Amino acid sequence: TPDDMELLYRIYASTRADELAAVPWDEVEKERFLRMQFQAQHVFYQQNFKQAEYKLVLRDGVPIGRFYVDYRLDEIRIIDIALLPKYRRLGIGSQLMKMVLAEGQQSELPVKIHVEQNNPALHWYTRLGFQQVEVHGVYILMAWQPGKVER
């Protein structure tokens, strides 16, 4: 909802912290840039994935991340998965992904996601059974196929 926008911004900004650490901008410039990028991404998602499910990830009722999934006729497309830093590497993302993979298995649909080539999570997707399908600029389209067992 519109009330979630500040939280969604914080989640987004946390995913860019390492990248912006090397940029010689002050905190005001970084925040201005991040807010502009967040707004552009939000508008892009809303315009291009109109039927997607935009969900907050909760832990004990506390919002800790976002998980956006577009259920299509021919595939399940993960648009975005992001957790606040203190909730990363605790298995929460793996639980979310395994739920979606189980949906793909049951519906016999591939699960796909675009991943930046320098994203550390690339190895995580590979461990879950995703394989590279195409390269689009800085993004790799990865797909998981039903019938395969994740490692």
mmCIF file with all atom_site columns, C-alpha atoms in Angstrom:
data_model
loop_
_atom_site.group_PDB
_atom_site.id
_atom_site.type_symbol
_atom_site.label_atom_id
_atom_site.label_alt_id
_atom_site.label_comp_id
_atom_site.label_asym_id
_atom_site.label_entity_id
_atom_site.label_seq_id
_atom_site.pdbx_PDB_ins_code
_atom_site.Cartn_x
_atom_site.Cartn_y
_atom_site.Cartn_z
_atom_site.occupancy
_atom_site.B_iso_or_equiv
_atom_site.pdbx_formal_charge
_atom_site.auth_seq_id
_atom_site.auth_comp_id
_atom_site.auth_asym_id
_atom_site.auth_atom_id
_atom_site.pdbx_PDB_model_num
ATOM 1   C CA . THR A 1 1   ? 0.000  0.000   0.000   1.00 0.00 ? 1   THR A CA 1
ATOM 2   C CA . PRO A 1 2   ? 1.132  3.618   -0.181  1.00 0.00 ? 2   PRO A CA 1
ATOM 3   C CA . ASP A 1 3   ? 1.805  3.391   3.572   1.00 0.00 ? 3   ASP A CA 1
ATOM 4   C CA . ASP A 1 4   ? 4.537  0.817   2.846   1.00 0.00 ? 4   ASP A CA 1
ATOM 5   C CA . MET A 1 5   ? 6.553  3.020   0.488   1.00 0.00 ? 5   MET A CA 1
ATOM 6   C CA . GLU A 1 6   ? 9.085  4.222   3.069   1.00 0.00 ? 6   GLU A CA 1
ATOM 7   C CA . LEU A 1 7   ? 9.724  0.667   4.240   1.00 0.00 ? 7   LEU A CA 1
ATOM 8   C CA . LEU A 1 8   ? 10.035 -0.524  0.642   1.00 0.00 ? 8   LEU A CA 1
ATOM 9   C CA . TYR A 1 9   ? 12.503 2.296   0.007   1.00 0.00 ? 9   TYR A CA 1
ATOM 10  C CA . ARG A 1 10  ? 14.597 1.223   3.024   1.00 0.00 ? 10  ARG A CA 1
ATOM 11  C CA . ILE A 1 11  ? 14.637 -2.382  1.781   1.00 0.00 ? 11  ILE A CA 1
ATOM 12  C CA . TYR A 1 12  ? 15.664 -1.233  -1.705  1.00 0.00 ? 12  TYR A CA 1
ATOM 13  C CA . ALA A 1 13  ? 18.345 1.131   -0.365  1.00 0.00 ? 13  ALA A CA 1
ATOM 14  C CA . SER A 1 14  ? 19.827 -1.665  1.743   1.00 0.00 ? 14  SER A CA 1
ATOM 15  C CA . THR A 1 15  ? 20.427 -3.700  -1.420  1.00 0.00 ? 15  THR A CA 1
ATOM 16  C CA . ARG A 1 16  ? 22.493 -0.883  -2.921  1.00 0.00 ? 16  ARG A CA 1
ATOM 17  C CA . ALA A 1 17  ? 24.606 0.015   0.158   1.00 0.00 ? 17  ALA A CA 1
ATOM 18  C CA . ASP A 1 18  ? 27.734 -1.919  -0.864  1.00 0.00 ? 18  ASP A CA 1
ATOM 19  C CA . GLU A 1 19  ? 27.568 -0.560  -4.402  1.00 0.00 ? 19  GLU A CA 1
ATOM 20  C CA . LEU A 1 20  ? 27.274 3.057   -3.220  1.00 0.00 ? 20  LEU A CA 1
ATOM 21  C CA . ALA A 1 21  ? 29.968 2.744   -0.546  1.00 0.00 ? 21  ALA A CA 1
ATOM 22  C CA . ALA A 1 22  ? 32.605 3.328   -3.224  1.00 0.00 ? 22  ALA A CA 1
ATOM 23  C CA . VAL A 1 23  ? 30.885 6.420   -4.663  1.00 0.00 ? 23  VAL A CA 1
ATOM 24  C CA . PRO A 1 24  ? 32.371 9.722   -3.429  1.00 0.00 ? 24  PRO A CA 1
ATOM 25  C CA . TRP A 1 25  ? 28.986 11.310  -2.690  1.00 0.00 ? 25  TRP A CA 1
ATOM 26  C CA . ASP A 1 26  ? 27.812 12.577  0.664   1.00 0.00 ? 26  ASP A CA 1
ATOM 27  C CA . GLU A 1 27  ? 24.852 10.920  2.384   1.00 0.00 ? 27  GLU A CA 1
ATOM 28  C CA . VAL A 1 28  ? 22.360 13.489  1.056   1.00 0.00 ? 28  VAL A CA 1
ATOM 29  C CA . GLU A 1 29  ? 23.442 12.859  -2.542  1.00 0.00 ? 29  GLU A CA 1
ATOM 30  C CA . LYS A 1 30  ? 23.311 9.094   -2.038  1.00 0.00 ? 30  LYS A CA 1
ATOM 31  C CA . GLU A 1 31  ? 19.825 9.259   -0.567  1.00 0.00 ? 31  GLU A CA 1
ATOM 32  C CA . ARG A 1 32  ? 18.589 11.521  -3.361  1.00 0.00 ? 32  ARG A CA 1
ATOM 33  C CA . PHE A 1 33  ? 19.988 9.093   -5.939  1.00 0.00 ? 33  PHE A CA 1
ATOM 34  C CA . LEU A 1 34  ? 18.540 6.044   -4.168  1.00 0.00 ? 34  LEU A CA 1
ATOM 35  C CA . ARG A 1 35  ? 15.092 7.609   -3.847  1.00 0.00 ? 35  ARG A CA 1
ATOM 36  C CA . MET A 1 36  ? 15.107 8.477   -7.549  1.00 0.00 ? 36  MET A CA 1
ATOM 37  C CA . GLN A 1 37  ? 16.200 4.934   -8.483  1.00 0.00 ? 37  GLN A CA 1
ATOM 38  C CA . PHE A 1 38  ? 13.660 3.368   -6.120  1.00 0.00 ? 38  PHE A CA 1
ATOM 39  C CA . GLN A 1 39  ? 10.832 5.432   -7.569  1.00 0.00 ? 39  GLN A CA 1
ATOM 40  C CA . ALA A 1 40  ? 11.879 4.563   -11.134 1.00 0.00 ? 40  ALA A CA 1
ATOM 41  C CA . GLN A 1 41  ? 12.025 0.850   -10.265 1.00 0.00 ? 41  GLN A CA 1
ATOM 42  C CA . HIS A 1 42  ? 8.659  0.983   -8.496  1.00 0.00 ? 42  HIS A CA 1
ATOM 43  C CA . VAL A 1 43  ? 6.978  2.672   -11.465 1.00 0.00 ? 43  VAL A CA 1
ATOM 44  C CA . PHE A 1 44  ? 8.603  0.211   -13.887 1.00 0.00 ? 44  PHE A CA 1
ATOM 45  C CA . TYR A 1 45  ? 7.359  -2.773  -11.882 1.00 0.00 ? 45  TYR A CA 1
ATOM 46  C CA . GLN A 1 46  ? 3.837  -1.379  -11.600 1.00 0.00 ? 46  GLN A CA 1
ATOM 47  C CA . GLN A 1 47  ? 3.639  -0.613  -15.331 1.00 0.00 ? 47  GLN A CA 1
ATOM 48  C CA . ASN A 1 48  ? 5.225  -3.829  -16.598 1.00 0.00 ? 48  ASN A CA 1
ATOM 49  C CA . PHE A 1 49  ? 3.965  -6.392  -14.093 1.00 0.00 ? 49  PHE A CA 1
ATOM 50  C CA . LYS A 1 50  ? 0.366  -5.317  -13.535 1.00 0.00 ? 50  LYS A CA 1
ATOM 51  C CA . GLN A 1 51  ? -0.860 -8.759  -12.416 1.00 0.00 ? 51  GLN A CA 1
ATOM 52  C CA . ALA A 1 52  ? 2.079  -9.514  -10.111 1.00 0.00 ? 52  ALA A CA 1
ATOM 53  C CA . GLU A 1 53  ? 1.807  -10.141 -6.393  1.00 0.00 ? 53  GLU A CA 1
ATOM 54  C CA . TYR A 1 54  ? 3.720  -7.520  -4.408  1.00 0.00 ? 54  TYR A CA 1
ATOM 55  C CA . LYS A 1 55  ? 4.228  -8.916  -0.926  1.00 0.00 ? 55  LYS A CA 1
ATOM 56  C CA . LEU A 1 56  ? 5.972  -7.801  2.213   1.00 0.00 ? 56  LEU A CA 1
ATOM 57  C CA . VAL A 1 57  ? 7.941  -10.520 3.967   1.00 0.00 ? 57  VAL A CA 1
ATOM 58  C CA . LEU A 1 58  ? 7.055  -10.633 7.662   1.00 0.00 ? 58  LEU A CA 1
ATOM 59  C CA . ARG A 1 59  ? 8.828  -12.318 10.553  1.00 0.00 ? 59  ARG A CA 1
ATOM 60  C CA . ASP A 1 60  ? 6.858  -12.437 13.770  1.00 0.00 ? 60  ASP A CA 1
ATOM 61  C CA . GLY A 1 61  ? 4.624  -9.725  12.321  1.00 0.00 ? 61  GLY A CA 1
ATOM 62  C CA . VAL A 1 62  ? 7.561  -7.411  11.582  1.00 0.00 ? 62  VAL A CA 1
ATOM 63  C CA . PRO A 1 63  ? 8.209  -6.444  7.927   1.00 0.00 ? 63  PRO A CA 1
ATOM 64  C CA . ILE A 1 64  ? 11.702 -7.598  6.953   1.00 0.00 ? 64  ILE A CA 1
ATOM 65  C CA . GLY A 1 65  ? 11.677 -7.720  3.155   1.00 0.00 ? 65  GLY A CA 1
ATOM 66  C CA . ARG A 1 66  ? 9.799  -7.747  -0.113  1.00 0.00 ? 66  ARG A CA 1
ATOM 67  C CA . PHE A 1 67  ? 8.953  -10.556 -2.500  1.00 0.00 ? 67  PHE A CA 1
ATOM 68  C CA . TYR A 1 68  ? 7.428  -9.763  -5.892  1.00 0.00 ? 68  TYR A CA 1
ATOM 69  C CA . VAL A 1 69  ? 6.201  -12.615 -8.105  1.00 0.00 ? 69  VAL A CA 1
ATOM 70  C CA . ASP A 1 70  ? 4.389  -12.561 -11.451 1.00 0.00 ? 70  ASP A CA 1
ATOM 71  C CA . TYR A 1 71  ? 2.345  -15.713 -12.087 1.00 0.00 ? 71  TYR A CA 1
ATOM 72  C CA . ARG A 1 72  ? 2.054  -16.048 -15.869 1.00 0.00 ? 72  ARG A CA 1
ATOM 73  C CA . LEU A 1 73  ? 0.373  -18.670 -18.009 1.00 0.00 ? 73  LEU A CA 1
ATOM 74  C CA . ASP A 1 74  ? 3.703  -20.084 -19.197 1.00 0.00 ? 74  ASP A CA 1
ATOM 75  C CA . GLU A 1 75  ? 6.037  -19.357 -16.254 1.00 0.00 ? 75  GLU A CA 1
ATOM 76  C CA . ILE A 1 76  ? 6.424  -17.987 -12.763 1.00 0.00 ? 76  ILE A CA 1
ATOM 77  C CA . ARG A 1 77  ? 8.607  -14.868 -12.869 1.00 0.00 ? 77  ARG A CA 1
ATOM 78  C CA . ILE A 1 78  ? 10.317 -13.706 -9.706  1.00 0.00 ? 78  ILE A CA 1
ATOM 79  C CA . ILE A 1 79  ? 10.532 -9.959  -10.091 1.00 0.00 ? 79  ILE A CA 1
ATOM 80  C CA . ASP A 1 80  ? 12.329 -9.167  -6.869  1.00 0.00 ? 80  ASP A CA 1
ATOM 81  C CA . ILE A 1 81  ? 13.361 -10.717 -3.590  1.00 0.00 ? 81  ILE A CA 1
ATOM 82  C CA . ALA A 1 82  ? 15.088 -8.558  -0.989  1.00 0.00 ? 82  ALA A CA 1
ATOM 83  C CA . LEU A 1 83  ? 15.516 -8.757  2.766   1.00 0.00 ? 83  LEU A CA 1
ATOM 84  C CA . LEU A 1 84  ? 16.838 -6.184  5.212   1.00 0.00 ? 84  LEU A CA 1
ATOM 85  C CA . PRO A 1 85  ? 20.518 -6.898  5.995   1.00 0.00 ? 85  PRO A CA 1
ATOM 86  C CA . LYS A 1 86  ? 20.059 -8.377  9.475   1.00 0.00 ? 86  LYS A CA 1
ATOM 87  C CA . TYR A 1 87  ? 17.656 -10.989 8.076   1.00 0.00 ? 87  TYR A CA 1
ATOM 88  C CA . ARG A 1 88  ? 19.896 -12.184 5.252   1.00 0.00 ? 88  ARG A CA 1
ATOM 89  C CA . ARG A 1 89  ? 21.687 -15.541 5.373   1.00 0.00 ? 89  ARG A CA 1
ATOM 90  C CA . LEU A 1 90  ? 19.197 -16.980 7.875   1.00 0.00 ? 90  LEU A CA 1
ATOM 91  C CA . GLY A 1 91  ? 17.387 -19.252 5.404   1.00 0.00 ? 91  GLY A CA 1
ATOM 92  C CA . ILE A 1 92  ? 14.392 -16.949 4.991   1.00 0.00 ? 92  ILE A CA 1
ATOM 93  C CA . GLY A 1 93  ? 15.065 -16.278 1.317   1.00 0.00 ? 93  GLY A CA 1
ATOM 94  C CA . SER A 1 94  ? 15.587 -19.991 0.707   1.00 0.00 ? 94  SER A CA 1
ATOM 95  C CA . GLN A 1 95  ? 12.209 -20.752 2.305   1.00 0.00 ? 95  GLN A CA 1
ATOM 96  C CA . LEU A 1 96  ? 10.530 -18.207 0.027   1.00 0.00 ? 96  LEU A CA 1
ATOM 97  C CA . MET A 1 97  ? 12.270 -19.547 -3.050  1.00 0.00 ? 97  MET A CA 1
ATOM 98  C CA . LYS A 1 98  ? 11.469 -23.163 -2.203  1.00 0.00 ? 98  LYS A CA 1
ATOM 99  C CA . MET A 1 99  ? 7.795  -22.227 -1.830  1.00 0.00 ? 99  MET A CA 1
ATOM 100 C CA . VAL A 1 100 ? 7.814  -20.724 -5.331  1.00 0.00 ? 100 VAL A CA 1
ATOM 101 C CA . LEU A 1 101 ? 9.727  -23.689 -6.747  1.00 0.00 ? 101 LEU A CA 1
ATOM 102 C CA . ALA A 1 102 ? 7.138  -26.017 -5.216  1.00 0.00 ? 102 ALA A CA 1
ATOM 103 C CA . GLU A 1 103 ? 4.434  -23.974 -6.968  1.00 0.00 ? 103 GLU A CA 1
ATOM 104 C CA . GLY A 1 104 ? 6.373  -24.307 -10.216 1.00 0.00 ? 104 GLY A CA 1
ATOM 105 C CA . GLN A 1 105 ? 6.709  -28.057 -9.680  1.00 0.00 ? 105 GLN A CA 1
ATOM 106 C CA . GLN A 1 106 ? 3.002  -28.458 -8.944  1.00 0.00 ? 106 GLN A CA 1
ATOM 107 C CA . SER A 1 107 ? 1.865  -26.310 -11.877 1.00 0.00 ? 107 SER A CA 1
ATOM 108 C CA . GLU A 1 108 ? 4.609  -27.714 -14.168 1.00 0.00 ? 108 GLU A CA 1
ATOM 109 C CA . LEU A 1 109 ? 5.859  -24.210 -14.959 1.00 0.00 ? 109 LEU A CA 1
ATOM 110 C CA . PRO A 1 110 ? 9.431  -22.943 -15.081 1.00 0.00 ? 110 PRO A CA 1
ATOM 111 C CA . VAL A 1 111 ? 10.454 -20.323 -12.530 1.00 0.00 ? 111 VAL A CA 1
ATOM 112 C CA . LYS A 1 112 ? 12.549 -17.491 -13.964 1.00 0.00 ? 112 LYS A CA 1
ATOM 113 C CA . ILE A 1 113 ? 14.447 -14.519 -12.597 1.00 0.00 ? 113 ILE A CA 1
ATOM 114 C CA . HIS A 1 114 ? 16.770 -11.826 -13.948 1.00 0.00 ? 114 HIS A CA 1
ATOM 115 C CA . VAL A 1 115 ? 19.977 -11.496 -11.915 1.00 0.00 ? 115 VAL A CA 1
ATOM 116 C CA . GLU A 1 116 ? 22.722 -8.915  -12.301 1.00 0.00 ? 116 GLU A CA 1
ATOM 117 C CA . GLN A 1 117 ? 25.973 -10.547 -13.387 1.00 0.00 ? 117 GLN A CA 1
ATOM 118 C CA . ASN A 1 118 ? 27.817 -9.173  -10.334 1.00 0.00 ? 118 ASN A CA 1
ATOM 119 C CA . ASN A 1 119 ? 25.104 -10.129 -7.819  1.00 0.00 ? 119 ASN A CA 1
ATOM 120 C CA . PRO A 1 120 ? 26.547 -12.353 -5.058  1.00 0.00 ? 120 PRO A CA 1
ATOM 121 C CA . ALA A 1 121 ? 23.201 -14.232 -4.974  1.00 0.00 ? 121 ALA A CA 1
ATOM 122 C CA . LEU A 1 122 ? 23.988 -15.659 -8.415  1.00 0.00 ? 122 LEU A CA 1
ATOM 123 C CA . HIS A 1 123 ? 25.665 -18.661 -6.747  1.00 0.00 ? 123 HIS A CA 1
ATOM 124 C CA . TRP A 1 124 ? 22.633 -19.109 -4.472  1.00 0.00 ? 124 TRP A CA 1
ATOM 125 C CA . TYR A 1 125 ? 20.290 -19.314 -7.481  1.00 0.00 ? 125 TYR A CA 1
ATOM 126 C CA . THR A 1 126 ? 22.591 -21.875 -9.074  1.00 0.00 ? 126 THR A CA 1
ATOM 127 C CA . ARG A 1 127 ? 22.529 -23.987 -5.886  1.00 0.00 ? 127 ARG A CA 1
ATOM 128 C CA . LEU A 1 128 ? 18.720 -23.862 -5.997  1.00 0.00 ? 128 LEU A CA 1
ATOM 129 C CA . GLY A 1 129 ? 18.831 -25.370 -9.496  1.00 0.00 ? 129 GLY A CA 1
ATOM 130 C CA . PHE A 1 130 ? 18.526 -22.283 -11.702 1.00 0.00 ? 130 PHE A CA 1
ATOM 131 C CA . GLN A 1 131 ? 20.483 -22.265 -14.954 1.00 0.00 ? 131 GLN A CA 1
ATOM 132 C CA . GLN A 1 132 ? 21.498 -19.420 -17.232 1.00 0.00 ? 132 GLN A CA 1
ATOM 133 C CA . VAL A 1 133 ? 19.156 -19.031 -20.208 1.00 0.00 ? 133 VAL A CA 1
ATOM 134 C CA . GLU A 1 134 ? 20.081 -15.678 -21.761 1.00 0.00 ? 134 GLU A CA 1
ATOM 135 C CA . VAL A 1 135 ? 22.171 -12.586 -21.132 1.00 0.00 ? 135 VAL A CA 1
ATOM 136 C CA . HIS A 1 136 ? 20.563 -9.145  -21.450 1.00 0.00 ? 136 HIS A CA 1
ATOM 137 C CA . GLY A 1 137 ? 23.209 -6.475  -20.888 1.00 0.00 ? 137 GLY A CA 1
ATOM 138 C CA . VAL A 1 138 ? 24.182 -6.664  -17.213 1.00 0.00 ? 138 VAL A CA 1
ATOM 139 C CA . TYR A 1 139 ? 21.377 -9.138  -16.458 1.00 0.00 ? 139 TYR A CA 1
ATOM 140 C CA . ILE A 1 140 ? 21.318 -12.916 -16.734 1.00 0.00 ? 140 ILE A CA 1
ATOM 141 C CA . LEU A 1 141 ? 17.954 -14.590 -17.234 1.00 0.00 ? 141 LEU A CA 1
ATOM 142 C CA . MET A 1 142 ? 17.995 -17.742 -15.122 1.00 0.00 ? 142 MET A CA 1
ATOM 143 C CA . ALA A 1 143 ? 15.400 -20.513 -15.145 1.00 0.00 ? 143 ALA A CA 1
ATOM 144 C CA . TRP A 1 144 ? 14.501 -23.413 -12.914 1.00 0.00 ? 144 TRP A CA 1
ATOM 145 C CA . GLN A 1 145 ? 12.661 -26.248 -14.633 1.00 0.00 ? 145 GLN A CA 1
ATOM 146 C CA . PRO A 1 146 ? 10.034 -28.452 -12.945 1.00 0.00 ? 146 PRO A CA 1
ATOM 147 C CA . GLY A 1 147 ? 11.090 -32.031 -12.461 1.00 0.00 ? 147 GLY A CA 1
ATOM 148 C CA . LYS A 1 148 ? 14.581 -31.066 -11.338 1.00 0.00 ? 148 LYS A CA 1
ATOM 149 C CA . VAL A 1 149 ? 15.546 -31.549 -7.722  1.00 0.00 ? 149 VAL A CA 1
ATOM 150 C CA . GLU A 1 150 ? 17.271 -28.550 -6.108  1.00 0.00 ? 150 GLU A CA 1
ATOM 151 C CA . ARG A 1 151 ? 20.652 -29.205 -4.560  1.00 0.00 ? 151 ARG A CA 1
#
